[in-house]
Amino acid sequence: MHNFMTKTNSNTNRDEATQDTEFSPRVPVTAKTNLKDIRIATDATISPDGKRAAFVVSEWVPEMPRQRARIWAVKTDGSSEAGALAKGTRADTYPRWSPDSQQLAFISRSEGEKDRPQVHVMAAEGGEARQVCKMPNGASDLSWSPDGKYIAFLSVDGGDPVSDPKVFTPGQGRHRRLWRVRIDSDTPEPVTPDGQSIWQYAWAPDSEQFAVFFANGPDQTDWYRGQIGVVMAHGGTIRQVGQLTHQASALTWSPDGSRIAYVSGEWSDPDRGGGDIYVHSFSDGETRNLTPGITCSASWCGWHPDGQRLLFVAWEGVGYKVGVVNEADGTISTLMQDRNIGDRFWPHLSTTPDLQRFVFTSSDRHPPEVWLGEITHEGGVLTSSNRKRLTELNPILKDTLELAHTERIRYESADGWQIDALFTQPLKHKGDTLPPLIVNVHGGPSSAWSDDWDNYRSF
């Protein structure tokens, strides 16, 4: 898409983003405007060698009743335009690069398969995909082992509820189990025992273990009572580590495998984690909060190769923040602020192993596009990040549709709390009286409104 900014170089910032007003068109959205033509990019992931980015594009296709998701790719050096890697009517999601950057694993579902998408693999350049294995209830949340020999994924146990209407009884849900399959085999192996639900997991650097956020109950509400554990990659009993008082997410191993970092807080929805960054040490069994009193809510973190610092992304007001926290003393430095980072409602990055480059989706004044970031190091210190846009998915939008102006405001509520909010003026208003005010309140405690692209607010 034509970016609504006047620049796309490394110095692009929010002030420049607001300069798009004089270039924005001209034509307001009406009942005849076809908003289905807008493509949306999500789940951007960078290849370990930093040369390519894969991502999911959702778009409406004629003769199909719903949006179709396909995997696209683009070279990070800008030498080629972004394009779909596979064609056809299948719905493809969750692209993940192999450690050698030569293959791409993903989840694919054919028409009629409903909730049973399967694990597939294809060459990095695209072409014919191969189904790796077949699970009765499909697969989700896949991840390559660091040695490139296995793909792990989650799959629910049991059959579909047969009652109509469906009746959900406490304790009668289906467990989410962790599996792995050799890349050269078609036989999946269960990793975790029957009767426990895995909500998130992370491979250990040596590919011999997993860290998991697990619960003993099968229901969605059991997520609130989850704990962190470790299980051998070949399968076995989950060994709980530490004692959580809140749910956890964004599990990540230190490079030497001696510690686990994660995000934990009061944010209350599965896969919508937010809070502080914690580190658990296997050597002494201690767990430390690295960010007590931080004024933002971390949602993702990843270790620097030196094992002494963590890169993180956080919610901050109605914006986002990318920073680095030192494990030893908790000092924090900011690399990027106020940009929209990651998919809507999940600020995160996809980084190369050396933490030199990363990709993310961003949607300040336009539908989400894919961006490349490069981190600057000076004397071993992460000092700043440069960024450039890699995709242009909706080239006509900038020149055809008029956008409403949104501004950030902050005010003190009745109980003294400082509230961050977004105020959008109507595109057209006639008369001398003030237009009606619509207030859309987000009460929390999970997720937050953000100053990003929103069809209703933008038009």
XYZ file of C-alpha atoms in Angstrom:
459
model
C 0.000 0.000 0.000
C 1.093 3.584 -0.403
C 2.348 4.391 3.052
C 0.584 7.383 4.575
C 3.951 8.788 5.644
C 6.087 11.227 3.713
C 9.193 9.100 4.267
C 10.009 5.423 4.658
C 13.653 5.701 5.648
C 15.236 4.986 9.020
C 14.268 8.379 10.393
C 10.531 7.902 9.921
C 8.657 8.792 13.107
C 5.189 9.590 14.291
C 5.525 13.320 13.606
C 6.116 12.527 9.937
C 3.167 10.118 9.985
C 0.830 12.965 10.836
C 1.991 14.933 7.779
C -0.087 12.725 5.502
C -3.121 15.002 5.868
C -2.299 17.143 2.827
C -1.838 14.037 0.666
C -4.838 12.063 1.931
C -7.754 11.916 -0.465
C -10.482 13.050 -1.085
C -13.383 10.584 -1.340
C -15.313 9.617 1.809
C -16.466 6.070 2.362
C -20.065 5.507 1.298
C -22.416 2.545 1.134
C -21.013 1.801 -2.332
C -17.370 1.683 -1.205
C -15.966 -1.833 -1.419
C -13.797 -2.211 1.673
C -13.367 -5.893 0.908
C -10.535 -4.991 -1.461
C -8.286 -4.121 1.478
C -5.532 -6.674 2.110
C -4.373 -7.240 5.679
C -0.872 -8.498 6.600
C -0.302 -10.425 9.844
C 2.182 -12.783 11.488
C 5.363 -11.500 9.832
C 8.405 -13.718 10.453
C 11.993 -13.205 9.305
C 14.244 -15.993 8.037
C 17.223 -16.766 10.316
C 19.643 -15.485 7.658
C 17.696 -12.218 7.539
C 17.174 -12.316 3.773
C 13.431 -12.956 3.583
C 10.238 -12.211 5.444
C 7.160 -14.425 5.269
C 3.735 -13.250 6.373
C 0.024 -13.982 6.048
C -2.188 -11.891 3.766
C -5.937 -12.046 4.295
C -8.118 -10.882 1.425
C -11.600 -11.349 0.027
C -11.756 -13.532 -3.060
C -14.675 -13.637 -5.535
C -16.935 -16.663 -5.189
C -15.664 -17.389 -1.675
C -17.877 -16.746 1.391
C -15.069 -15.618 3.662
C -11.601 -14.109 3.595
C -8.798 -16.337 2.371
C -5.418 -16.367 4.080
C -2.303 -17.054 2.031
C 1.394 -16.938 2.811
C 3.397 -14.260 1.057
C 7.116 -13.532 1.105
C 9.390 -10.620 0.303
C 13.158 -10.172 0.186
C 14.425 -7.816 2.866
C 16.905 -6.108 0.528
C 14.006 -4.739 -1.507
C 15.146 -6.444 -4.715
C 11.712 -7.896 -5.456
C 8.067 -7.209 -4.763
C 6.100 -9.240 -2.254
C 4.075 -12.126 -3.626
C 2.181 -15.262 -2.675
C 4.258 -18.418 -2.240
C 1.409 -20.850 -2.903
C -1.719 -20.668 -5.009
C -5.063 -22.409 -4.859
C -8.056 -22.354 -2.554
C -6.364 -23.556 0.632
C -6.160 -21.322 3.690
C -2.510 -21.059 4.787
C -1.353 -19.520 8.071
C 1.394 -19.602 10.695
C 4.561 -19.502 8.528
C 7.751 -20.552 10.327
C 11.264 -20.710 8.843
C 13.588 -23.680 9.255
C 16.848 -22.871 11.114
C 18.803 -22.997 7.832
C 16.306 -20.641 6.121
C 15.762 -23.157 3.308
C 12.254 -24.351 4.185
C 9.024 -22.857 5.422
C 6.597 -24.777 7.619
C 3.007 -23.615 7.875
C -0.540 -24.628 8.741
C -2.860 -25.284 5.807
C -6.549 -26.096 5.583
C -8.569 -27.195 2.567
C -12.203 -26.320 1.995
C -14.368 -28.616 4.086
C -11.658 -29.412 6.644
C -13.164 -26.928 9.088
C -10.993 -26.907 12.233
C -8.521 -29.571 11.104
C -5.637 -27.694 9.441
C -2.455 -29.731 9.013
C 1.311 -29.112 9.099
C 2.895 -28.543 5.681
C 6.411 -27.717 4.470
C 7.620 -26.106 1.255
C 10.846 -24.668 -0.122
C 11.719 -21.103 0.830
C 11.183 -19.975 -2.765
C 7.673 -21.421 -2.798
C 6.222 -24.143 -5.005
C 4.557 -27.425 -4.162
C 3.939 -27.996 -0.454
C 4.186 -31.347 1.325
C 1.909 -32.385 4.181
C 4.146 -33.585 7.001
C 1.625 -35.604 9.011
C -2.099 -35.863 9.639
C -3.725 -35.164 13.007
C -7.370 -36.121 13.636
C -8.113 -32.702 15.147
C -5.623 -30.670 13.163
C -2.571 -28.754 14.377
C -1.681 -25.253 15.553
C 1.202 -23.225 17.024
C 4.028 -24.940 15.175
C 7.749 -24.395 15.796
C 10.986 -25.852 14.369
C 13.509 -27.443 16.705
C 16.777 -25.466 16.793
C 18.616 -28.387 15.145
C 16.087 -28.434 12.294
C 15.169 -32.109 12.710
C 11.681 -31.743 14.206
C 8.570 -29.614 14.031
C 6.530 -29.244 17.220
C 2.865 -28.275 17.342
C -0.253 -28.347 19.503
C -3.346 -30.437 18.866
C -6.501 -30.991 20.882
C -7.449 -34.476 22.069
C -10.798 -36.229 21.786
C -13.729 -35.823 19.465
C -16.060 -32.940 18.745
C -19.024 -32.443 21.096
C -21.974 -34.242 19.533
C -24.837 -32.368 21.203
C -26.770 -29.737 19.288
C -26.771 -27.131 20.640
C -23.324 -27.682 22.103
C -23.307 -27.811 25.894
C -20.069 -26.876 27.639
C -19.757 -28.464 31.070
C -16.874 -27.580 33.428
C -14.161 -30.204 33.191
C -15.477 -31.602 29.913
C -13.306 -29.552 27.565
C -10.584 -30.975 25.350
C -6.908 -30.895 26.337
C -4.326 -29.196 24.115
C -1.395 -31.579 23.789
C 2.171 -30.938 22.613
C 3.469 -33.116 19.766
C 6.555 -33.314 17.596
C 7.253 -34.942 14.229
C 10.524 -35.591 12.413
C 10.776 -33.539 9.275
C 11.636 -36.708 7.307
C 8.801 -38.761 8.828
C 5.017 -38.749 8.842
C 4.556 -40.195 12.330
C 3.817 -37.624 15.074
C 4.989 -38.320 18.629
C 3.200 -37.053 21.760
C 5.469 -35.036 24.043
C 3.200 -34.250 26.981
C 0.953 -36.699 28.856
C -2.737 -37.112 28.286
C -4.806 -35.070 30.734
C -2.765 -31.835 30.699
C -3.261 -28.770 28.514
C -0.365 -26.887 26.931
C -1.058 -23.232 26.225
C 2.405 -22.117 25.125
C 5.782 -23.771 24.691
C 9.379 -23.043 23.680
C 12.178 -25.323 22.471
C 15.379 -25.433 24.525
C 18.501 -24.336 22.596
C 19.786 -27.940 22.476
C 16.450 -29.261 21.114
C 16.311 -31.743 24.025
C 13.626 -30.070 26.171
C 10.594 -27.820 26.094
C 9.483 -25.110 28.461
C 5.685 -25.126 28.666
C 2.911 -23.086 30.216
C 0.477 -25.816 31.186
C -2.709 -26.476 33.139
C -4.171 -29.679 34.521
C -7.721 -28.830 33.483
C -9.037 -28.817 29.890
C -11.221 -25.709 29.986
C -10.432 -22.166 28.878
C -10.742 -21.028 32.486
C -7.948 -23.417 33.529
C -5.534 -21.117 31.720
C -5.743 -18.785 34.715
C -4.360 -21.541 36.948
C -1.473 -22.513 34.690
C 2.144 -23.037 35.712
C 5.499 -23.165 33.930
C 7.145 -26.551 33.515
C 9.864 -28.407 31.636
C 9.447 -31.660 29.705
C 11.900 -33.767 27.711
C 11.491 -33.470 23.948
C 11.101 -37.237 23.547
C 8.156 -37.135 25.962
C 7.539 -37.658 29.648
C 6.245 -36.023 32.792
C 6.104 -32.250 33.055
C 8.295 -30.950 35.881
C 6.925 -27.714 37.317
C 9.445 -24.928 37.880
C 8.696 -22.043 40.225
C 5.260 -21.045 41.445
C 3.223 -18.571 39.415
C 0.713 -16.217 40.978
C -0.461 -14.972 37.558
C -0.633 -16.527 34.114
C 2.465 -16.476 31.886
C 3.284 -16.071 28.195
C 6.168 -15.352 25.793
C 8.404 -18.145 27.135
C 12.010 -17.944 25.917
C 15.204 -19.803 26.902
C 18.522 -18.099 27.578
C 21.156 -19.000 24.945
C 22.974 -21.357 27.343
C 19.751 -23.050 28.452
C 20.256 -22.175 32.123
C 17.305 -19.767 32.477
C 13.827 -19.073 31.181
C 12.366 -15.609 30.697
C 8.648 -14.947 30.393
C 5.959 -12.294 30.745
C 3.499 -12.527 33.629
C 0.788 -10.206 34.905
C -2.919 -9.688 35.410
C -3.827 -9.500 31.725
C -6.600 -12.007 31.489
C -7.014 -13.515 28.016
C -5.117 -16.489 26.529
C -2.523 -15.300 24.005
C -3.024 -11.701 25.143
C -0.333 -11.647 27.798
C 0.968 -8.466 29.351
C 2.851 -7.529 32.495
C 6.382 -7.738 33.858
C 9.375 -9.707 32.571
C 10.560 -12.502 34.856
C 13.590 -14.794 34.726
C 13.718 -18.231 36.365
C 17.132 -19.789 37.017
C 17.447 -23.581 36.965
C 20.679 -23.532 38.971
C 19.261 -22.012 42.162
C 15.507 -22.229 41.486
C 15.037 -18.493 42.000
C 12.653 -16.318 39.995
C 13.282 -12.577 39.633
C 11.111 -9.760 38.342
C 13.318 -7.668 36.045
C 10.800 -4.856 35.576
C 9.111 -3.938 38.869
C 7.465 -0.543 38.616
C 7.779 -0.333 34.844
C 5.234 2.101 33.357
C 4.397 -0.103 30.376
C 3.130 -3.683 29.972
C 5.570 -6.049 28.257
C 3.976 -8.532 25.852
C 6.985 -10.234 24.214
C 10.671 -10.722 24.991
C 13.697 -12.423 23.462
C 17.260 -12.987 24.647
C 20.274 -11.222 23.197
C 22.968 -13.735 22.114
C 25.185 -12.603 25.004
C 22.615 -13.947 27.483
C 22.778 -10.747 29.538
C 19.990 -8.655 28.019
C 16.480 -9.107 26.699
C 14.803 -7.263 23.863
C 11.140 -6.622 24.619
C 7.983 -5.086 23.164
C 5.383 -3.474 25.408
C 2.059 -1.680 25.436
C 2.510 1.942 26.506
C -0.562 4.143 26.670
C -2.239 3.815 23.276
C 1.126 3.123 21.629
C 3.946 0.631 21.832
C 7.527 0.518 22.971
C 10.591 -1.543 22.029
C 13.342 -1.650 24.608
C 16.200 -3.610 26.129
C 16.362 -4.697 29.763
C 19.608 -5.715 31.451
C 19.162 -8.924 33.428
C 21.782 -8.042 36.040
C 20.412 -4.700 37.246
C 17.084 -4.205 35.431
C 18.175 -1.043 33.619
C 16.053 -0.312 30.555
C 16.911 1.525 27.347
C 14.352 2.453 24.693
C 14.993 1.626 21.024
C 11.647 2.529 19.449
C 8.547 4.261 20.732
C 5.051 5.166 19.560
C 5.048 2.979 16.455
C 2.546 0.171 16.086
C 4.555 -2.996 16.554
C 3.191 -6.398 15.612
C -0.295 -7.643 14.909
C -3.281 -5.891 16.401
C -3.686 -6.733 20.093
C -0.308 -8.544 20.178
C 2.800 -6.319 20.092
C 5.760 -8.539 19.159
C 8.757 -8.924 16.849
C 10.306 -11.702 14.791
C 14.096 -11.474 15.035
C 17.141 -13.116 13.522
C 19.158 -15.235 16.007
C 21.853 -12.548 16.264
C 19.227 -9.882 17.030
C 20.567 -7.720 14.206
C 17.348 -7.615 12.183
C 13.646 -8.005 12.844
C 10.328 -7.748 11.031
C 6.916 -6.660 12.225
C 3.574 -5.474 10.934
C 2.647 -1.855 11.498
C -0.546 0.092 10.831
C -0.221 3.697 11.932
C -2.298 5.372 9.219
C -2.884 2.477 6.865
C -3.847 -1.202 6.942
C -1.015 -3.374 8.291
C 2.138 -3.551 6.196
C 5.384 -5.457 6.796
C 8.411 -3.530 8.011
C 12.078 -4.400 8.491
C 14.043 -3.160 11.481
C 17.799 -3.165 12.019
C 19.332 -2.726 15.458
C 22.408 -0.557 15.849
C 25.182 -1.720 18.194
C 27.849 0.588 19.573
C 30.496 -0.903 21.833
C 28.303 -3.931 22.470
C 25.367 -1.719 23.467
C 22.047 -1.780 21.585
C 21.540 1.912 20.906
C 18.847 2.401 18.269
C 16.810 0.791 15.514
C 16.381 1.740 11.871
C 13.369 0.628 9.884
C 11.945 0.539 6.379
C 8.695 -0.626 4.817
C 8.874 -3.837 2.761
C 5.355 -4.158 1.352
C 2.769 -2.144 -0.545
C -0.349 -4.281 -0.380
C -3.023 -1.653 -1.092
C -1.576 0.836 -3.604
C -4.888 2.503 -4.468
C -6.136 3.164 -0.956
C -4.066 6.267 -0.284
C -5.314 7.993 -3.400
C -8.999 7.225 -3.079
C -10.332 7.242 0.477
C -10.621 10.113 2.901
C -9.431 9.339 6.423
C -10.710 10.742 9.685
C -8.275 12.538 11.954
C -7.487 10.868 15.275
C -5.535 12.409 18.127
C -4.289 11.093 21.436
C -5.561 12.582 24.659
C -4.882 11.911 28.324
C -7.078 12.893 31.239
C -7.573 12.184 34.922
C -10.510 9.957 35.805
C -12.764 10.309 38.839
C -10.549 8.001 40.915
C -7.349 9.839 40.026
C -6.035 7.402 37.421
C -4.504 8.845 34.269
C -6.477 7.580 31.275
C -5.066 7.353 27.743
C -7.638 7.716 24.987
C -8.138 8.323 21.275
C -10.389 11.082 19.944
C -11.619 10.853 16.354
C -13.426 13.763 14.772
C -16.221 13.083 12.262
C -15.236 13.501 8.636
C -18.304 15.593 7.856
C -20.397 17.691 10.229
C -23.029 20.249 9.386
C -24.521 22.854 11.648
C -23.316 24.927 14.579
C -23.973 22.403 17.346
C -21.486 19.822 18.481
C -21.905 16.362 16.940
C -22.954 13.446 19.164
C -20.168 11.862 21.196
C -19.784 8.083 21.120
C -17.633 6.663 23.919
C -16.138 3.192 23.426
C -14.682 2.089 26.753
C -12.146 -0.694 27.176
C -12.297 -1.794 30.783
C -9.494 -4.337 30.760
C -7.741 -6.046 32.304
C -6.533 -7.604 29.033
C -5.452 -5.828 25.858
C -6.010 -2.120 25.159
C -7.084 0.276 22.467
C -4.151 1.393 20.338
C -3.550 4.219 17.908
C -3.573 2.027 14.820
C -5.555 1.411 11.665
C -9.202 0.723 12.382
C -11.826 0.515 9.650
C -14.540 2.131 11.747
C -12.367 4.871 13.213
C -10.415 5.632 10.028
C -13.465 6.070 7.818
